[in-house]
PDB file of C-alpha atoms in Angstrom:
ATOM      1  CA  UNK A   1      -0.465  -0.855  -0.301  1.00 40.00           C
ATOM      2  CA  UNK A   2       1.728   3.213  -1.182  1.00 40.00           C
ATOM      3  CA  UNK A   3       1.002   6.040   1.529  1.00 46.00           C
ATOM      4  CA  UNK A   4       1.283  10.050   0.800  1.00 54.00           C
ATOM      5  CA  UNK A   5       2.552  12.540   3.531  1.00 61.00           C
ATOM      6  CA  UNK A   6      -0.298  14.306   4.465  1.00 71.00           C
ATOM      7  CA  UNK A   7       0.538  18.544   3.940  1.00 76.00           C
ATOM      8  CA  UNK A   8       0.311  20.468   6.980  1.00 81.00           C
ATOM      9  CA  UNK A   9      -3.245  22.395   5.553  1.00 84.00           C
ATOM     10  CA  UNK A  10      -5.149  18.319   5.514  1.00 87.00           C
ATOM     11  CA  UNK A  11      -3.452  17.504   8.832  1.00 91.00           C
ATOM     12  CA  UNK A  12      -5.327  20.805  10.681  1.00 91.00           C
ATOM     13  CA  UNK A  13      -7.978  19.721   8.467  1.00 91.00           C
ATOM     14  CA  UNK A  14      -8.290  15.917   9.491  1.00 92.00           C
ATOM     15  CA  UNK A  15      -7.806  16.987  13.538  1.00 94.00           C
ATOM     16  CA  UNK A  16     -10.862  19.990  12.572  1.00 94.00           C
ATOM     17  CA  UNK A  17     -12.674  17.153  11.287  1.00 92.00           C
ATOM     18  CA  UNK A  18     -12.247  14.927  13.446  1.00 93.00           C
ATOM     19  CA  UNK A  19     -13.325  17.526  16.083  1.00 94.00           C
ATOM     20  CA  UNK A  20     -16.730  18.301  14.256  1.00 92.00           C
ATOM     21  CA  UNK A  21     -17.747  15.192  14.118  1.00 91.00           C
ATOM     22  CA  UNK A  22     -17.980  14.297  18.059  1.00 89.00           C
ATOM     23  CA  UNK A  23     -18.381  18.285  19.201  1.00 88.00           C
ATOM     24  CA  UNK A  24     -16.562  17.669  21.798  1.00 91.00           C
ATOM     25  CA  UNK A  25     -13.378  14.751  21.898  1.00 93.00           C
ATOM     26  CA  UNK A  26     -11.112  13.438  24.701  1.00 93.00           C
ATOM     27  CA  UNK A  27      -7.640  14.225  23.502  1.00 93.00           C
ATOM     28  CA  UNK A  28      -6.306  10.629  23.623  1.00 93.00           C
ATOM     29  CA  UNK A  29      -9.203  10.178  20.491  1.00 93.00           C
ATOM     30  CA  UNK A  30      -8.506  12.833  19.088  1.00 94.00           C
ATOM     31  CA  UNK A  31      -4.367  11.514  18.679  1.00 94.00           C
ATOM     32  CA  UNK A  32      -5.966   8.108  17.153  1.00 92.00           C
ATOM     33  CA  UNK A  33      -8.434   9.999  15.340  1.00 91.00           C
ATOM     34  CA  UNK A  34      -5.485  12.324  13.682  1.00 90.00           C
ATOM     35  CA  UNK A  35      -3.229   9.860  13.015  1.00 89.00           C
ATOM     36  CA  UNK A  36      -0.026  10.931  13.953  1.00 92.00           C
ATOM     37  CA  UNK A  37       2.602  10.607  16.767  1.00 92.00           C
ATOM     38  CA  UNK A  38       2.121  11.813  20.226  1.00 93.00           C
ATOM     39  CA  UNK A  39       5.118  14.813  19.470  1.00 92.00           C
ATOM     40  CA  UNK A  40       3.813  15.810  16.513  1.00 92.00           C
ATOM     41  CA  UNK A  41       0.170  15.557  17.778  1.00 94.00           C
ATOM     42  CA  UNK A  42       0.922  18.344  20.176  1.00 94.00           C
ATOM     43  CA  UNK A  43       2.464  20.367  18.170  1.00 91.00           C
ATOM     44  CA  UNK A  44      -0.617  21.187  16.194  1.00 92.00           C
ATOM     45  CA  UNK A  45      -2.707  20.949  19.175  1.00 95.00           C
ATOM     46  CA  UNK A  46      -0.611  23.709  19.983  1.00 93.00           C
ATOM     47  CA  UNK A  47      -0.388  25.938  16.881  1.00 89.00           C
ATOM     48  CA  UNK A  48      -4.304  25.658  16.442  1.00 92.00           C
ATOM     49  CA  UNK A  49      -5.108  26.106  19.770  1.00 94.00           C
ATOM     50  CA  UNK A  50      -3.045  29.323  18.906  1.00 90.00           C
ATOM     51  CA  UNK A  51      -4.731  30.385  16.320  1.00 87.00           C
ATOM     52  CA  UNK A  52      -8.023  29.494  18.220  1.00 90.00           C
ATOM     53  CA  UNK A  53      -9.310  26.985  15.927  1.00 92.00           C
ATOM     54  CA  UNK A  54     -10.359  24.879  18.942  1.00 95.00           C
ATOM     55  CA  UNK A  55     -10.551  25.551  22.251  1.00 95.00           C
ATOM     56  CA  UNK A  56      -9.629  23.442  25.199  1.00 94.00           C
ATOM     57  CA  UNK A  57     -12.221  22.772  28.916  1.00 92.00           C
ATOM     58  CA  UNK A  58     -11.190  21.003  31.336  1.00 90.00           C
ATOM     59  CA  UNK A  59     -13.856  19.831  34.139  1.00 82.00           C
ATOM     60  CA  UNK A  60     -13.709  18.671  37.413  1.00 73.00           C
ATOM     61  CA  UNK A  61     -11.970  19.939  39.786  1.00 60.00           C
ATOM     62  CA  UNK A  62      -8.121  21.221  39.443  1.00 59.00           C
ATOM     63  CA  UNK A  63      -6.158  19.867  42.959  1.00 59.00           C
ATOM     64  CA  UNK A  64      -3.439  17.650  43.267  1.00 60.00           C
ATOM     65  CA  UNK A  65      -6.187  14.639  44.067  1.00 59.00           C
ATOM     66  CA  UNK A  66      -8.793  15.203  41.370  1.00 59.00           C
ATOM     67  CA  UNK A  67      -6.274  15.507  38.580  1.00 60.00           C
ATOM     68  CA  UNK A  68      -7.061  11.702  37.073  1.00 62.00           C
ATOM     69  CA  UNK A  69     -10.198  12.965  37.395  1.00 68.00           C
ATOM     70  CA  UNK A  70     -10.252  15.766  35.431  1.00 77.00           C
ATOM     71  CA  UNK A  71     -11.869  15.637  31.952  1.00 87.00           C
ATOM     72  CA  UNK A  72      -9.933  17.417  29.318  1.00 91.00           C
ATOM     73  CA  UNK A  73     -12.266  18.426  25.816  1.00 94.00           C
ATOM     74  CA  UNK A  74     -11.732  20.122  22.710  1.00 95.00           C
ATOM     75  CA  UNK A  75     -14.176  21.264  21.220  1.00 95.00           C
ATOM     76  CA  UNK A  76     -14.127  23.659  17.302  1.00 94.00           C
ATOM     77  CA  UNK A  77     -14.143  27.361  17.822  1.00 94.00           C
ATOM     78  CA  UNK A  78     -16.426  29.379  15.288  1.00 92.00           C
ATOM     79  CA  UNK A  79     -12.381  29.971  13.395  1.00 91.00           C
ATOM     80  CA  UNK A  80     -12.705  26.466  12.946  1.00 92.00           C
ATOM     81  CA  UNK A  81     -16.013  26.201  11.613  1.00 91.00           C
ATOM     82  CA  UNK A  82     -14.955  28.310   8.950  1.00 88.00           C
ATOM     83  CA  UNK A  83     -11.183  26.628   7.986  1.00 89.00           C
ATOM     84  CA  UNK A  84     -13.302  23.838   7.732  1.00 91.00           C
ATOM     85  CA  UNK A  85     -16.206  25.988   5.355  1.00 87.00           C
ATOM     86  CA  UNK A  86     -13.904  27.220   3.168  1.00 86.00           C
ATOM     87  CA  UNK A  87     -11.068  24.258   3.917  1.00 87.00           C
ATOM     88  CA  UNK A  88     -10.738  23.584  -0.404  1.00 84.00           C
ATOM     89  CA  UNK A  89     -10.650  27.023  -1.340  1.00 89.00           C
ATOM     90  CA  UNK A  90      -7.741  27.859   0.816  1.00 90.00           C
ATOM     91  CA  UNK A  91      -6.250  24.742  -0.361  1.00 88.00           C
ATOM     92  CA  UNK A  92      -6.541  25.572  -3.818  1.00 89.00           C
ATOM     93  CA  UNK A  93      -4.869  28.992  -3.397  1.00 93.00           C
ATOM     94  CA  UNK A  94      -1.991  27.478  -1.421  1.00 92.00           C
ATOM     95  CA  UNK A  95      -1.411  25.356  -4.141  1.00 91.00           C
ATOM     96  CA  UNK A  96      -1.618  27.148  -7.443  1.00 92.00           C
ATOM     97  CA  UNK A  97       0.251  29.397  -5.937  1.00 94.00           C
ATOM     98  CA  UNK A  98       3.279  26.773  -4.030  1.00 91.00           C
ATOM     99  CA  UNK A  99       2.941  28.933  -0.922  1.00 91.00           C
TER     100      UNK A  99
ATOM    101  CA  UNK B   1      -4.590  59.164 -33.462  1.00 56.00           C
ATOM    102  CA  UNK B   2      -2.888  63.618 -32.170  1.00 67.00           C
ATOM    103  CA  UNK B   3      -4.416  63.160 -29.044  1.00 66.00           C
ATOM    104  CA  UNK B   4      -2.561  59.729 -28.474  1.00 65.00           C
ATOM    105  CA  UNK B   5       1.246  61.306 -29.261  1.00 71.00           C
ATOM    106  CA  UNK B   6       0.505  63.984 -27.178  1.00 70.00           C
ATOM    107  CA  UNK B   7      -0.713  61.370 -23.974  1.00 66.00           C
ATOM    108  CA  UNK B   8       2.386  58.909 -24.531  1.00 65.00           C
ATOM    109  CA  UNK B   9       4.720  62.144 -24.815  1.00 69.00           C
ATOM    110  CA  UNK B  10       3.493  62.973 -21.423  1.00 78.00           C
ATOM    111  CA  UNK B  11       5.384  61.247 -19.178  1.00 77.00           C
ATOM    112  CA  UNK B  12       4.237  61.885 -16.065  1.00 80.00           C
ATOM    113  CA  UNK B  13       0.535  61.262 -17.358  1.00 83.00           C
ATOM    114  CA  UNK B  14       1.529  58.283 -17.970  1.00 85.00           C
ATOM    115  CA  UNK B  15       3.213  57.019 -14.934  1.00 86.00           C
ATOM    116  CA  UNK B  16       0.354  58.319 -12.697  1.00 88.00           C
ATOM    117  CA  UNK B  17      -2.032  56.542 -14.746  1.00 90.00           C
ATOM    118  CA  UNK B  18       0.557  52.974 -15.103  1.00 91.00           C
ATOM    119  CA  UNK B  19       0.696  53.456 -11.242  1.00 93.00           C
ATOM    120  CA  UNK B  20      -3.563  53.296 -10.119  1.00 94.00           C
ATOM    121  CA  UNK B  21      -3.856  51.208 -12.575  1.00 96.00           C
ATOM    122  CA  UNK B  22      -0.984  48.847 -10.600  1.00 96.00           C
ATOM    123  CA  UNK B  23      -2.169  49.948  -7.236  1.00 95.00           C
ATOM    124  CA  UNK B  24      -5.487  49.299  -7.333  1.00 96.00           C
ATOM    125  CA  UNK B  25      -4.953  45.547  -9.248  1.00 97.00           C
ATOM    126  CA  UNK B  26      -2.631  45.473  -5.636  1.00 96.00           C
ATOM    127  CA  UNK B  27      -4.808  45.969  -3.480  1.00 94.00           C
ATOM    128  CA  UNK B  28      -7.174  44.048  -4.527  1.00 96.00           C
ATOM    129  CA  UNK B  29      -4.959  40.777  -4.689  1.00 96.00           C
ATOM    130  CA  UNK B  30      -4.216  42.141  -0.943  1.00 96.00           C
ATOM    131  CA  UNK B  31      -8.305  41.823   0.268  1.00 94.00           C
ATOM    132  CA  UNK B  32      -8.437  38.315  -1.416  1.00 93.00           C
ATOM    133  CA  UNK B  33      -5.677  36.942  -0.136  1.00 94.00           C
ATOM    134  CA  UNK B  34      -6.030  38.509   3.611  1.00 93.00           C
ATOM    135  CA  UNK B  35      -9.394  36.883   3.489  1.00 90.00           C
ATOM    136  CA  UNK B  36      -8.015  33.885   3.158  1.00 91.00           C
ATOM    137  CA  UNK B  37      -5.018  34.607   5.648  1.00 91.00           C
ATOM    138  CA  UNK B  38      -7.427  35.754   7.823  1.00 86.00           C
ATOM    139  CA  UNK B  39      -9.445  32.107   7.945  1.00 84.00           C
ATOM    140  CA  UNK B  40      -6.368  29.632   7.965  1.00 85.00           C
ATOM    141  CA  UNK B  41      -3.783  31.623   9.665  1.00 83.00           C
ATOM    142  CA  UNK B  42      -0.923  30.156   6.481  1.00 88.00           C
ATOM    143  CA  UNK B  43       2.126  31.837   6.257  1.00 87.00           C
ATOM    144  CA  UNK B  44       2.741  31.913   2.731  1.00 91.00           C
ATOM    145  CA  UNK B  45      -0.769  32.916   2.430  1.00 93.00           C
ATOM    146  CA  UNK B  46       0.545  35.529   4.829  1.00 92.00           C
ATOM    147  CA  UNK B  47       3.563  36.711   2.794  1.00 93.00           C
ATOM    148  CA  UNK B  48       1.742  37.066  -0.304  1.00 96.00           C
ATOM    149  CA  UNK B  49      -1.010  39.313   0.895  1.00 96.00           C
ATOM    150  CA  UNK B  50       2.220  41.223   2.498  1.00 94.00           C
ATOM    151  CA  UNK B  51       4.006  41.463  -1.058  1.00 96.00           C
ATOM    152  CA  UNK B  52       0.365  42.520  -2.899  1.00 96.00           C
ATOM    153  CA  UNK B  53       0.028  44.799  -0.322  1.00 96.00           C
ATOM    154  CA  UNK B  54       3.721  46.524  -0.288  1.00 96.00           C
ATOM    155  CA  UNK B  55       3.726  46.637  -4.063  1.00 96.00           C
ATOM    156  CA  UNK B  56       0.082  48.527  -4.111  1.00 96.00           C
ATOM    157  CA  UNK B  57       1.508  50.758  -1.524  1.00 95.00           C
ATOM    158  CA  UNK B  58       4.839  51.761  -3.608  1.00 95.00           C
ATOM    159  CA  UNK B  59       2.493  51.894  -6.693  1.00 94.00           C
ATOM    160  CA  UNK B  60       0.018  54.402  -4.826  1.00 94.00           C
ATOM    161  CA  UNK B  61       3.156  56.566  -3.051  1.00 92.00           C
ATOM    162  CA  UNK B  62       3.584  56.744  -6.975  1.00 89.00           C
ATOM    163  CA  UNK B  63       0.539  57.811  -7.912  1.00 88.00           C
ATOM    164  CA  UNK B  64       0.196  60.304  -5.313  1.00 87.00           C
ATOM    165  CA  UNK B  65       3.350  61.330  -5.455  1.00 80.00           C
ATOM    166  CA  UNK B  66       4.899  61.531  -9.342  1.00 65.00           C
ATOM    167  CA  UNK B  67       4.654  65.524  -9.291  1.00 63.00           C
ATOM    168  CA  UNK B  68       7.285  65.773  -6.609  1.00 60.00           C
ATOM    169  CA  UNK B  69       9.770  64.777  -8.881  1.00 57.00           C
ATOM    170  CA  UNK B  70       9.667  67.515 -10.492  1.00 60.00           C
ATOM    171  CA  UNK B  71      10.264  69.203  -7.782  1.00 65.00           C
ATOM    172  CA  UNK B  72      13.960  70.270  -5.770  1.00 73.00           C
ATOM    173  CA  UNK B  73      16.349  66.845  -5.239  1.00 75.00           C
ATOM    174  CA  UNK B  74      15.541  66.656  -2.254  1.00 77.00           C
ATOM    175  CA  UNK B  75      11.934  65.496  -3.111  1.00 78.00           C
ATOM    176  CA  UNK B  76      13.441  63.924  -5.617  1.00 79.00           C
ATOM    177  CA  UNK B  77      14.977  61.922  -2.998  1.00 83.00           C
ATOM    178  CA  UNK B  78      12.756  61.409  -0.793  1.00 85.00           C
ATOM    179  CA  UNK B  79       9.869  59.818  -3.470  1.00 86.00           C
ATOM    180  CA  UNK B  80      13.050  57.833  -5.017  1.00 87.00           C
ATOM    181  CA  UNK B  81      13.611  56.325  -1.262  1.00 92.00           C
ATOM    182  CA  UNK B  82       9.874  55.585  -0.311  1.00 93.00           C
ATOM    183  CA  UNK B  83       8.879  54.304  -3.886  1.00 92.00           C
ATOM    184  CA  UNK B  84      12.365  51.407  -3.846  1.00 93.00           C
ATOM    185  CA  UNK B  85      12.244  50.670   0.001  1.00 95.00           C
ATOM    186  CA  UNK B  86       8.206  49.841  -0.542  1.00 95.00           C
ATOM    187  CA  UNK B  87       8.722  47.741  -3.687  1.00 95.00           C
ATOM    188  CA  UNK B  88      12.032  45.935  -2.588  1.00 95.00           C
ATOM    189  CA  UNK B  89      10.245  45.255   0.400  1.00 94.00           C
ATOM    190  CA  UNK B  90       7.531  43.684  -1.894  1.00 96.00           C
ATOM    191  CA  UNK B  91       9.716  41.864  -4.228  1.00 95.00           C
ATOM    192  CA  UNK B  92      11.220  40.309  -0.328  1.00 94.00           C
ATOM    193  CA  UNK B  93       7.795  39.177   0.683  1.00 94.00           C
ATOM    194  CA  UNK B  94       7.032  37.839  -2.827  1.00 96.00           C
ATOM    195  CA  UNK B  95      10.327  35.309  -1.810  1.00 95.00           C
ATOM    196  CA  UNK B  96       9.615  34.522   1.197  1.00 93.00           C
ATOM    197  CA  UNK B  97       6.506  32.947   0.666  1.00 94.00           C
ATOM    198  CA  UNK B  98       8.145  30.655  -1.568  1.00 94.00           C
ATOM    199  CA  UNK B  99      10.857  30.312   0.852  1.00 91.00           C
ATOM    200  CA  UNK B 100       8.582  30.328   4.641  1.00 87.00           C
ATOM    201  CA  UNK B 101       8.704  26.798   5.018  1.00 84.00           C
ATOM    202  CA  UNK B 102      12.545  25.935   5.116  1.00 83.00           C
ATOM    203  CA  UNK B 103      12.493  28.543   7.965  1.00 78.00           C
ATOM    204  CA  UNK B 104      10.835  26.882  10.329  1.00 62.00           C
ATOM    205  CA  UNK B 105       8.800  29.816  12.051  1.00 60.00           C
ATOM    206  CA  UNK B 106       6.335  29.468  14.297  1.00 61.00           C
ATOM    207  CA  UNK B 107       2.896  30.415  14.738  1.00 55.00           C
ATOM    208  CA  UNK B 108       1.689  32.927  16.099  1.00 53.00           C
ATOM    209  CA  UNK B 109       4.090  35.932  14.581  1.00 56.00           C
ATOM    210  CA  UNK B 110       2.633  38.965  14.204  1.00 61.00           C
ATOM    211  CA  UNK B 111       1.947  39.125  10.494  1.00 64.00           C
ATOM    212  CA  UNK B 112       4.518  42.834   9.531  1.00 67.00           C
ATOM    213  CA  UNK B 113       6.629  43.044  12.038  1.00 68.00           C
ATOM    214  CA  UNK B 114       9.124  39.676  13.260  1.00 70.00           C
ATOM    215  CA  UNK B 115      12.178  39.040  14.014  1.00 71.00           C
ATOM    216  CA  UNK B 116      13.123  37.819  11.087  1.00 73.00           C
ATOM    217  CA  UNK B 117      10.926  39.836   8.869  1.00 80.00           C
ATOM    218  CA  UNK B 118      13.458  43.255  10.394  1.00 86.00           C
ATOM    219  CA  UNK B 119      15.911  41.833   8.063  1.00 87.00           C
ATOM    220  CA  UNK B 120      14.009  41.609   5.133  1.00 87.00           C
ATOM    221  CA  UNK B 121      13.384  45.791   5.548  1.00 91.00           C
ATOM    222  CA  UNK B 122      16.663  46.421   7.707  1.00 92.00           C
ATOM    223  CA  UNK B 123      18.137  44.818   3.588  1.00 92.00           C
ATOM    224  CA  UNK B 124      15.134  46.954   1.446  1.00 93.00           C
ATOM    225  CA  UNK B 125      16.148  50.163   3.411  1.00 94.00           C
ATOM    226  CA  UNK B 126      19.946  49.917   2.881  1.00 95.00           C
ATOM    227  CA  UNK B 127      19.296  49.292  -0.874  1.00 94.00           C
ATOM    228  CA  UNK B 128      17.306  51.843  -1.383  1.00 93.00           C
ATOM    229  CA  UNK B 129      19.441  54.142   0.705  1.00 94.00           C
ATOM    230  CA  UNK B 130      22.382  53.327  -1.610  1.00 94.00           C
ATOM    231  CA  UNK B 131      20.362  54.000  -5.097  1.00 92.00           C
ATOM    232  CA  UNK B 132      19.204  57.159  -3.590  1.00 90.00           C
ATOM    233  CA  UNK B 133      22.708  58.265  -2.612  1.00 90.00           C
ATOM    234  CA  UNK B 134      23.778  57.086  -5.774  1.00 89.00           C
ATOM    235  CA  UNK B 135      20.834  58.984  -8.082  1.00 86.00           C
ATOM    236  CA  UNK B 136      20.303  55.733  -9.745  1.00 89.00           C
ATOM    237  CA  UNK B 137      18.566  52.044  -9.578  1.00 90.00           C
ATOM    238  CA  UNK B 138      21.182  50.183  -9.904  1.00 93.00           C
ATOM    239  CA  UNK B 139      20.304  48.153  -6.827  1.00 93.00           C
ATOM    240  CA  UNK B 140      16.740  48.288  -7.049  1.00 93.00           C
ATOM    241  CA  UNK B 141      16.707  46.709 -10.621  1.00 95.00           C
ATOM    242  CA  UNK B 142      19.673  44.045  -9.582  1.00 94.00           C
ATOM    243  CA  UNK B 143      17.766  42.778  -6.733  1.00 94.00           C
ATOM    244  CA  UNK B 144      14.390  42.704  -8.124  1.00 95.00           C
ATOM    245  CA  UNK B 145      16.004  41.382 -11.235  1.00 96.00           C
ATOM    246  CA  UNK B 146      17.534  38.566  -8.586  1.00 96.00           C
ATOM    247  CA  UNK B 147      14.386  38.162  -7.327  1.00 96.00           C
ATOM    248  CA  UNK B 148      11.957  37.355  -9.843  1.00 97.00           C
ATOM    249  CA  UNK B 149      14.958  34.869 -11.289  1.00 97.00           C
ATOM    250  CA  UNK B 150      14.381  32.610  -8.070  1.00 97.00           C
ATOM    251  CA  UNK B 151      10.961  33.270  -7.691  1.00 96.00           C
ATOM    252  CA  UNK B 152      10.724  31.795 -10.673  1.00 97.00           C
ATOM    253  CA  UNK B 153      13.142  28.747 -10.415  1.00 96.00           C
ATOM    254  CA  UNK B 154      11.537  28.305  -7.153  1.00 96.00           C
ATOM    255  CA  UNK B 155       8.047  28.213  -9.076  1.00 95.00           C
ATOM    256  CA  UNK B 156       9.010  25.783 -11.266  1.00 94.00           C
ATOM    257  CA  UNK B 157      10.749  22.961  -8.458  1.00 93.00           C
ATOM    258  CA  UNK B 158       7.000  22.656  -6.845  1.00 92.00           C
ATOM    259  CA  UNK B 159       5.791  22.691 -10.417  1.00 92.00           C
ATOM    260  CA  UNK B 160       7.878  19.374 -10.889  1.00 91.00           C
ATOM    261  CA  UNK B 161       7.642  17.863  -7.828  1.00 88.00           C
ATOM    262  CA  UNK B 162       4.010  18.453  -7.718  1.00 82.00           C
ATOM    263  CA  UNK B 163       2.382  14.845  -8.816  1.00 74.00           C
ATOM    264  CA  UNK B 164      -0.747  16.257  -8.884  1.00 75.00           C
ATOM    265  CA  UNK B 165      -0.300  19.597 -10.893  1.00 80.00           C
ATOM    266  CA  UNK B 166      -2.167  22.070  -9.550  1.00 84.00           C
ATOM    267  CA  UNK B 167      -3.775  23.906 -12.790  1.00 85.00           C
ATOM    268  CA  UNK B 168      -2.805  27.710 -11.981  1.00 92.00           C
ATOM    269  CA  UNK B 169       0.933  27.210 -10.326  1.00 93.00           C
ATOM    270  CA  UNK B 170       2.263  27.285 -13.966  1.00 92.00           C
ATOM    271  CA  UNK B 171       0.315  30.482 -14.670  1.00 94.00           C
ATOM    272  CA  UNK B 172       2.343  31.733 -12.134  1.00 95.00           C
ATOM    273  CA  UNK B 173       5.399  30.656 -13.380  1.00 95.00           C
ATOM    274  CA  UNK B 174       4.578  32.072 -16.815  1.00 95.00           C
ATOM    275  CA  UNK B 175       3.908  34.990 -14.524  1.00 96.00           C
ATOM    276  CA  UNK B 176       6.796  35.836 -11.972  1.00 96.00           C
ATOM    277  CA  UNK B 177       8.794  34.859 -16.055  1.00 97.00           C
ATOM    278  CA  UNK B 178       7.473  38.105 -17.059  1.00 96.00           C
ATOM    279  CA  UNK B 179       7.984  39.603 -14.141  1.00 96.00           C
ATOM    280  CA  UNK B 180      11.083  38.830 -14.716  1.00 96.00           C
ATOM    281  CA  UNK B 181      11.126  40.019 -17.981  1.00 96.00           C
ATOM    282  CA  UNK B 182      10.057  43.410 -17.657  1.00 95.00           C
ATOM    283  CA  UNK B 183      12.775  43.494 -14.226  1.00 95.00           C
ATOM    284  CA  UNK B 184      15.454  43.003 -17.586  1.00 96.00           C
ATOM    285  CA  UNK B 185      13.793  45.413 -19.249  1.00 95.00           C
ATOM    286  CA  UNK B 186      14.240  48.036 -16.955  1.00 93.00           C
ATOM    287  CA  UNK B 187      17.713  47.329 -16.624  1.00 93.00           C
ATOM    288  CA  UNK B 188      18.133  47.827 -20.413  1.00 94.00           C
ATOM    289  CA  UNK B 189      16.377  50.908 -20.306  1.00 92.00           C
ATOM    290  CA  UNK B 190      17.785  52.585 -17.430  1.00 91.00           C
ATOM    291  CA  UNK B 191      21.637  51.251 -18.639  1.00 91.00           C
ATOM    292  CA  UNK B 192      21.911  50.917 -22.301  1.00 90.00           C
ATOM    293  CA  UNK B 193      18.733  52.388 -23.905  1.00 89.00           C
ATOM    294  CA  UNK B 194      18.940  56.222 -22.262  1.00 87.00           C
ATOM    295  CA  UNK B 195      15.157  55.412 -21.234  1.00 85.00           C
ATOM    296  CA  UNK B 196      13.903  54.867 -23.825  1.00 86.00           C
ATOM    297  CA  UNK B 197       9.895  55.477 -24.092  1.00 85.00           C
ATOM    298  CA  UNK B 198       8.556  52.832 -25.772  1.00 86.00           C
ATOM    299  CA  UNK B 199      11.339  50.728 -24.439  1.00 90.00           C
ATOM    300  CA  UNK B 200       9.196  51.980 -20.982  1.00 89.00           C
ATOM    301  CA  UNK B 201       5.636  51.584 -22.152  1.00 89.00           C
ATOM    302  CA  UNK B 202       6.385  47.467 -23.154  1.00 91.00           C
ATOM    303  CA  UNK B 203       8.503  46.898 -19.588  1.00 93.00           C
ATOM    304  CA  UNK B 204       5.203  48.994 -17.752  1.00 93.00           C
ATOM    305  CA  UNK B 205       2.643  47.068 -20.087  1.00 94.00           C
ATOM    306  CA  UNK B 206       4.758  44.149 -19.054  1.00 95.00           C
ATOM    307  CA  UNK B 207       4.100  44.235 -15.255  1.00 95.00           C
ATOM    308  CA  UNK B 208       0.892  45.066 -16.023  1.00 96.00           C
ATOM    309  CA  UNK B 209       0.291  41.674 -17.373  1.00 96.00           C
ATOM    310  CA  UNK B 210       2.005  39.740 -14.137  1.00 96.00           C
ATOM    311  CA  UNK B 211       0.186  41.255 -11.603  1.00 96.00           C
ATOM    312  CA  UNK B 212      -3.082  40.819 -13.643  1.00 97.00           C
ATOM    313  CA  UNK B 213      -2.428  37.374 -14.320  1.00 97.00           C
ATOM    314  CA  UNK B 214      -1.788  37.283 -10.445  1.00 96.00           C
ATOM    315  CA  UNK B 215      -5.351  38.424 -10.270  1.00 96.00           C
ATOM    316  CA  UNK B 216      -7.146  36.510 -12.093  1.00 96.00           C
ATOM    317  CA  UNK B 217      -5.185  33.249 -11.494  1.00 95.00           C
ATOM    318  CA  UNK B 218      -6.181  34.369  -7.624  1.00 95.00           C
ATOM    319  CA  UNK B 219     -10.164  35.028  -9.180  1.00 93.00           C
ATOM    320  CA  UNK B 220     -10.479  31.719 -10.370  1.00 92.00           C
ATOM    321  CA  UNK B 221      -8.456  29.029  -8.108  1.00 90.00           C
ATOM    322  CA  UNK B 222     -11.134  30.394  -4.919  1.00 86.00           C
ATOM    323  CA  UNK B 223     -14.122  30.577  -7.529  1.00 81.00           C
ATOM    324  CA  UNK B 224     -14.026  27.230  -8.891  1.00 55.00           C
ATOM    325  CA  UNK B 225     -14.458  25.488  -6.054  1.00 50.00           C
ATOM    326  CA  UNK B 226     -17.177  27.433  -5.163  1.00 52.00           C
ATOM    327  CA  UNK B 227     -19.443  26.135  -8.164  1.00 50.00           C
ATOM    328  CA  UNK B 228     -19.359  22.697  -7.485  1.00 47.00           C
TER     329      UNK B 228
END
């Protein structure tokens, strides 16, 4: 089986799509869905949080004892939804101008 | 026919019209690419938008202050310095839009100022200042020729490497090749043909075609999908 290395924009689209499908998704499930190494996943997630394409919600008390019970979930922001909606156009623009 | 020859003989009038057309096209390119940059925050789109923003500013400056060159030596110096700096920045951003991946930038950089871009600003200021002090366009024309030559090679390489060839990429390469020819012609007009008017007009037309192809390309690649 031959597999083509995904472009950066494609990876971002895949992550956002995975979040969109479930509305809220846990980090571990998102890691599997994104098909990335943990290190790469961390980089992409920091970038997406910084760009405000996704948001991180933490439920539960933030004490040391309760840390295990903390529930982290990612959800899509309005900006992330806009990106997904116009993804094809953005990809087309970037590809056609070699950017 | 008399009106046409009168228009052709009025260099300042031609410059004003030419600058207006190019600044208008660049403004349209910047607006369109800004929209897609804001949606994606893609660095390539950021530098591409910046390139045409600076080209637009340069020609808008020329459009507003073309008459200044007829005043005194300081106004000539000042006008040329601003115009050249903006133009060189445009070229450097255009090149950087094709090269940015090699510099591995971290996300979140400011659009117009960051530590790497300051180097580009300094470079453009030094080139423009040197040219203005010498009263020549030598460094402007040679730097832009070099920038367009490298950009052409980069686009050609990208085109060759892409398995699934993007439909507009070859036309973008063609546009850059036209831009390159225009800068070479500019150089020849200034240093070989003593600012021959017909050559200048041809160069101007080539430049307009370059910017038009880019604008039409953006319109084409962003409209095609919408219809599907």
